[in-house]
Amino acid sequence: MMLFSTSRKHKVVSTSTAQTVAKVSGFVIDAGRRQVVAVTVKGTKAGDVIEWAAITAFGADAVTVPSESAITTAGGPIRDLADKDHRIMGKL
């Protein structure tokens, strides 16, 4: 089992270039649906989130995405769920 706390700072790697394009900084969780809907990222100018559906793989050391274009700016429901009132707290 992988904990959220150990997954933070994972590298985000593009499968098209094999380059690190960002680092995971957190998770966006829809509690009503009981699922992770996106990961928040830092270290890139491309945006601040990757929607879960855009992730190719989430491994023990890295997250892979098809390209840097998978990184977007949070909008709509994801923006609402990513605000500080919905952040997970503690060690998960």
PDB file of C-alpha atoms in Angstrom:
ATOM      1  CA  MET A   1       0.000   0.000   0.000  1.00  0.00           C
ATOM      2  CA  MET A   2       1.277   3.455  -0.896  1.00  0.00           C
ATOM      3  CA  LEU A   3       0.635   6.402   1.427  1.00  0.00           C
ATOM      4  CA  PHE A   4      -0.133   9.899   0.179  1.00  0.00           C
ATOM      5  CA  SER A   5       2.670  11.243   2.371  1.00  0.00           C
ATOM      6  CA  THR A   6       5.284   9.033   0.702  1.00  0.00           C
ATOM      7  CA  SER A   7       4.061   9.922  -2.778  1.00  0.00           C
ATOM      8  CA  ARG A   8       4.624  13.637  -2.418  1.00  0.00           C
ATOM      9  CA  LYS A   9       7.738  14.829  -4.255  1.00  0.00           C
ATOM     10  CA  HIS A  10       7.546  11.958  -6.753  1.00  0.00           C
ATOM     11  CA  LYS A  11       8.948  13.029 -10.097  1.00  0.00           C
ATOM     12  CA  VAL A  12       6.471  13.452 -12.938  1.00  0.00           C
ATOM     13  CA  VAL A  13       8.069  12.069 -16.095  1.00  0.00           C
ATOM     14  CA  SER A  14       6.898  12.527 -19.681  1.00  0.00           C
ATOM     15  CA  THR A  15       6.841   9.217 -21.561  1.00  0.00           C
ATOM     16  CA  SER A  16       7.332  11.068 -24.867  1.00  0.00           C
ATOM     17  CA  THR A  17      10.613  12.730 -23.807  1.00  0.00           C
ATOM     18  CA  ALA A  18      11.747  10.770 -20.711  1.00  0.00           C
ATOM     19  CA  GLN A  19      12.264  14.156 -19.025  1.00  0.00           C
ATOM     20  CA  THR A  20      11.120  15.138 -15.547  1.00  0.00           C
ATOM     21  CA  VAL A  21       8.410  17.765 -16.108  1.00  0.00           C
ATOM     22  CA  ALA A  22       7.228  18.418 -12.516  1.00  0.00           C
ATOM     23  CA  LYS A  23       7.026  17.028  -8.991  1.00  0.00           C
ATOM     24  CA  VAL A  24       3.929  15.870  -7.124  1.00  0.00           C
ATOM     25  CA  SER A  25       3.030  18.287  -4.330  1.00  0.00           C
ATOM     26  CA  GLY A  26      -0.338  16.894  -3.235  1.00  0.00           C
ATOM     27  CA  PHE A  27      -3.595  15.204  -4.122  1.00  0.00           C
ATOM     28  CA  VAL A  28      -7.064  16.436  -5.026  1.00  0.00           C
ATOM     29  CA  ILE A  29      -9.658  14.136  -3.507  1.00  0.00           C
ATOM     30  CA  ASP A  30     -13.374  14.059  -4.172  1.00  0.00           C
ATOM     31  CA  ALA A  31     -14.618  12.720  -0.829  1.00  0.00           C
ATOM     32  CA  GLY A  32     -18.153  12.263  -2.125  1.00  0.00           C
ATOM     33  CA  ARG A  33     -16.936   9.938  -4.870  1.00  0.00           C
ATOM     34  CA  ARG A  34     -14.164   8.474  -2.672  1.00  0.00           C
ATOM     35  CA  GLN A  35     -11.491   8.929  -5.291  1.00  0.00           C
ATOM     36  CA  VAL A  36      -8.413  10.885  -6.207  1.00  0.00           C
ATOM     37  CA  VAL A  37      -9.360  13.143  -9.123  1.00  0.00           C
ATOM     38  CA  ALA A  38      -6.024  14.902  -9.672  1.00  0.00           C
ATOM     39  CA  VAL A  39      -2.538  15.464  -8.312  1.00  0.00           C
ATOM     40  CA  THR A  40      -1.153  18.912  -7.673  1.00  0.00           C
ATOM     41  CA  VAL A  41       2.307  19.624  -9.019  1.00  0.00           C
ATOM     42  CA  LYS A  42       5.077  22.170  -8.690  1.00  0.00           C
ATOM     43  CA  GLY A  43       8.270  22.926 -10.561  1.00  0.00           C
ATOM     44  CA  THR A  44       6.635  23.713 -13.890  1.00  0.00           C
ATOM     45  CA  LYS A  45       5.150  26.713 -15.655  1.00  0.00           C
ATOM     46  CA  ALA A  46       2.699  24.480 -17.550  1.00  0.00           C
ATOM     47  CA  GLY A  47       0.085  24.471 -14.755  1.00  0.00           C
ATOM     48  CA  ASP A  48      -0.650  23.201 -11.267  1.00  0.00           C
ATOM     49  CA  VAL A  49      -2.581  19.928 -11.623  1.00  0.00           C
ATOM     50  CA  ILE A  50      -2.680  16.683 -13.544  1.00  0.00           C
ATOM     51  CA  GLU A  51      -6.106  15.093 -13.782  1.00  0.00           C
ATOM     52  CA  TRP A  52      -6.042  11.467 -12.664  1.00  0.00           C
ATOM     53  CA  ALA A  53      -7.284  10.251 -16.067  1.00  0.00           C
ATOM     54  CA  ALA A  54      -4.209  11.837 -17.720  1.00  0.00           C
ATOM     55  CA  ILE A  55      -1.752   9.804 -15.626  1.00  0.00           C
ATOM     56  CA  THR A  56      -0.221   6.859 -17.462  1.00  0.00           C
ATOM     57  CA  ALA A  57       1.210   5.197 -14.357  1.00  0.00           C
ATOM     58  CA  PHE A  58       1.768   5.944 -10.674  1.00  0.00           C
ATOM     59  CA  GLY A  59       4.711   3.947  -9.423  1.00  0.00           C
ATOM     60  CA  ALA A  60       6.867   3.703  -6.327  1.00  0.00           C
ATOM     61  CA  ASP A  61       9.370   6.267  -7.640  1.00  0.00           C
ATOM     62  CA  ALA A  62       7.643   8.325 -10.315  1.00  0.00           C
ATOM     63  CA  VAL A  63       4.427   9.320 -12.015  1.00  0.00           C
ATOM     64  CA  THR A  64       4.313   9.113 -15.799  1.00  0.00           C
ATOM     65  CA  VAL A  65       2.248  11.216 -18.175  1.00  0.00           C
ATOM     66  CA  PRO A  66       2.149  11.135 -21.990  1.00  0.00           C
ATOM     67  CA  SER A  67       3.629  14.653 -22.241  1.00  0.00           C
ATOM     68  CA  GLU A  68       3.957  17.926 -20.381  1.00  0.00           C
ATOM     69  CA  SER A  69       0.621  18.978 -21.902  1.00  0.00           C
ATOM     70  CA  ALA A  70      -1.065  16.699 -19.316  1.00  0.00           C
ATOM     71  CA  ILE A  71      -0.264  19.418 -16.769  1.00  0.00           C
ATOM     72  CA  THR A  72      -3.016  22.035 -16.689  1.00  0.00           C
ATOM     73  CA  THR A  73      -4.296  24.853 -14.537  1.00  0.00           C
ATOM     74  CA  ALA A  74      -6.966  23.736 -12.069  1.00  0.00           C
ATOM     75  CA  GLY A  75     -10.423  24.786 -13.151  1.00  0.00           C
ATOM     76  CA  GLY A  76     -14.056  24.011 -12.383  1.00  0.00           C
ATOM     77  CA  PRO A  77     -14.713  21.265  -9.840  1.00  0.00           C
ATOM     78  CA  ILE A  78     -11.033  20.388  -9.509  1.00  0.00           C
ATOM     79  CA  ARG A  79     -10.180  23.975  -8.567  1.00  0.00           C
ATOM     80  CA  ASP A  80     -12.905  23.893  -5.921  1.00  0.00           C
ATOM     81  CA  LEU A  81     -11.694  20.559  -4.514  1.00  0.00           C
ATOM     82  CA  ALA A  82      -8.056  21.728  -4.535  1.00  0.00           C
ATOM     83  CA  ASP A  83      -8.649  24.781  -2.342  1.00  0.00           C
ATOM     84  CA  LYS A  84      -7.310  24.822   1.204  1.00  0.00           C
ATOM     85  CA  ASP A  85     -10.704  24.014   2.739  1.00  0.00           C
ATOM     86  CA  HIS A  86     -10.595  20.548   1.130  1.00  0.00           C
ATOM     87  CA  ARG A  87      -6.941  19.585   1.671  1.00  0.00           C
ATOM     88  CA  ILE A  88      -6.210  16.320   3.412  1.00  0.00           C
ATOM     89  CA  MET A  89      -4.453  16.639   6.728  1.00  0.00           C
ATOM     90  CA  GLY A  90      -2.179  14.374   8.690  1.00  0.00           C
ATOM     91  CA  LYS A  91      -0.383  11.286   7.533  1.00  0.00           C
ATOM     92  CA  LEU A  92      -2.261   9.302   4.932  1.00  0.00           C
TER      93      LEU A  92
END
